[in-house]
């Protein structure tokens, strides 16, 4: 009989504690946290970013060859674009793509002219899964962290001045990634600018940002 009474007393105390935690005390309703209310009324948003990165870090994928030195690379891009679906106030998921080319001259040790013995060309398109985490800020700016990972699609050749293939390079890395910290600057509800810095396919990038509900 005493055990049953103790069990009933404990259950009653637990029920009272749960009710007090939910309603903030007897007879008083506890409002939902502000963050939960934001999520409840949040409408999903599509984000489209178009920009340009610098420098093109694909230049580190050139092959080395015995008896020749690599000269200063030149680059185009990477051009970048992303499409992301923001499903709550703090997170979005989408696709980030980059495209660019890099070229580098190669000189033999006994080459005393300004004409390279051959030139390497790397053409790359990267397609990556894009995760963006947004940080709370004012209405004019939205800071974010970007983490993207995917694959590189390469075209490479090492040709002389006549366009003949003269060397076979090793396979560049198939792994593509980009980690960045950035911010969107809102010019209107649908358009703005973005600027970010990080590492992977580029070190800094900037461009136009669009949002659609």
mmCIF file of N, CA, C and O in Angstrom, residues 105-107 111-117 119:
data_model
loop_
_atom_site.group_PDB
_atom_site.id
_atom_site.type_symbol
_atom_site.label_atom_id
_atom_site.label_comp_id
_atom_site.label_asym_id
_atom_site.label_seq_id
_atom_site.Cartn_x
_atom_site.Cartn_y
_atom_site.Cartn_z
ATOM 1 N N UNK A 105 53.497 28.165 -69.146
ATOM 2 C CA UNK A 105 54.584 27.800 -70.060
ATOM 3 C C UNK A 105 55.622 26.929 -69.349
ATOM 4 O O UNK A 105 55.812 27.029 -68.133
ATOM 5 N N UNK A 106 56.299 26.088 -70.124
ATOM 6 C CA UNK A 106 57.383 25.245 -69.611
ATOM 7 C C UNK A 106 58.643 25.507 -70.437
ATOM 8 O O UNK A 106 58.597 25.528 -71.676
ATOM 9 N N UNK A 107 59.767 25.703 -69.740
ATOM 10 C CA UNK A 107 61.037 26.003 -70.384
ATOM 11 C C UNK A 107 62.062 24.946 -69.996
ATOM 12 O O UNK A 107 62.209 24.615 -68.803
ATOM 13 N N UNK A 111 67.064 26.465 -72.416
ATOM 14 C CA UNK A 111 66.297 27.386 -73.256
ATOM 15 C C UNK A 111 66.620 28.820 -72.831
ATOM 16 O O UNK A 111 66.305 29.245 -71.724
ATOM 17 N N UNK A 112 67.271 29.568 -73.711
ATOM 18 C CA UNK A 112 67.659 30.936 -73.404
ATOM 19 C C UNK A 112 66.747 31.970 -74.071
ATOM 20 O O UNK A 112 67.050 33.160 -74.048
ATOM 21 N N UNK A 113 65.661 31.513 -74.677
ATOM 22 C CA UNK A 113 64.745 32.430 -75.353
ATOM 23 C C UNK A 113 63.506 32.649 -74.488
ATOM 24 O O UNK A 113 63.324 32.017 -73.441
ATOM 25 N N UNK A 114 62.648 33.542 -74.964
ATOM 26 C CA UNK A 114 61.383 33.790 -74.270
ATOM 27 C C UNK A 114 60.261 32.894 -74.769
ATOM 28 O O UNK A 114 59.117 33.026 -74.318
ATOM 29 N N UNK A 115 60.565 32.009 -75.706
ATOM 30 C CA UNK A 115 59.560 31.103 -76.256
ATOM 31 C C UNK A 115 59.579 29.794 -75.476
ATOM 32 O O UNK A 115 60.614 29.132 -75.376
ATOM 33 N N UNK A 116 58.465 29.392 -74.884
ATOM 34 C CA UNK A 116 58.460 28.145 -74.111
ATOM 35 C C UNK A 116 58.598 26.927 -75.011
ATOM 36 O O UNK A 116 58.224 26.949 -76.191
ATOM 37 N N UNK A 117 59.131 25.868 -74.447
ATOM 38 C CA UNK A 117 59.218 24.605 -75.184
ATOM 39 C C UNK A 117 57.818 24.021 -75.417
ATOM 40 O O UNK A 117 57.551 23.459 -76.477
ATOM 41 N N UNK A 119 53.440 24.369 -73.640
ATOM 42 C CA UNK A 119 52.530 25.050 -72.717
ATOM 43 C C UNK A 119 51.480 24.074 -72.211
ATOM 44 O O UNK A 119 50.927 23.276 -72.994
#
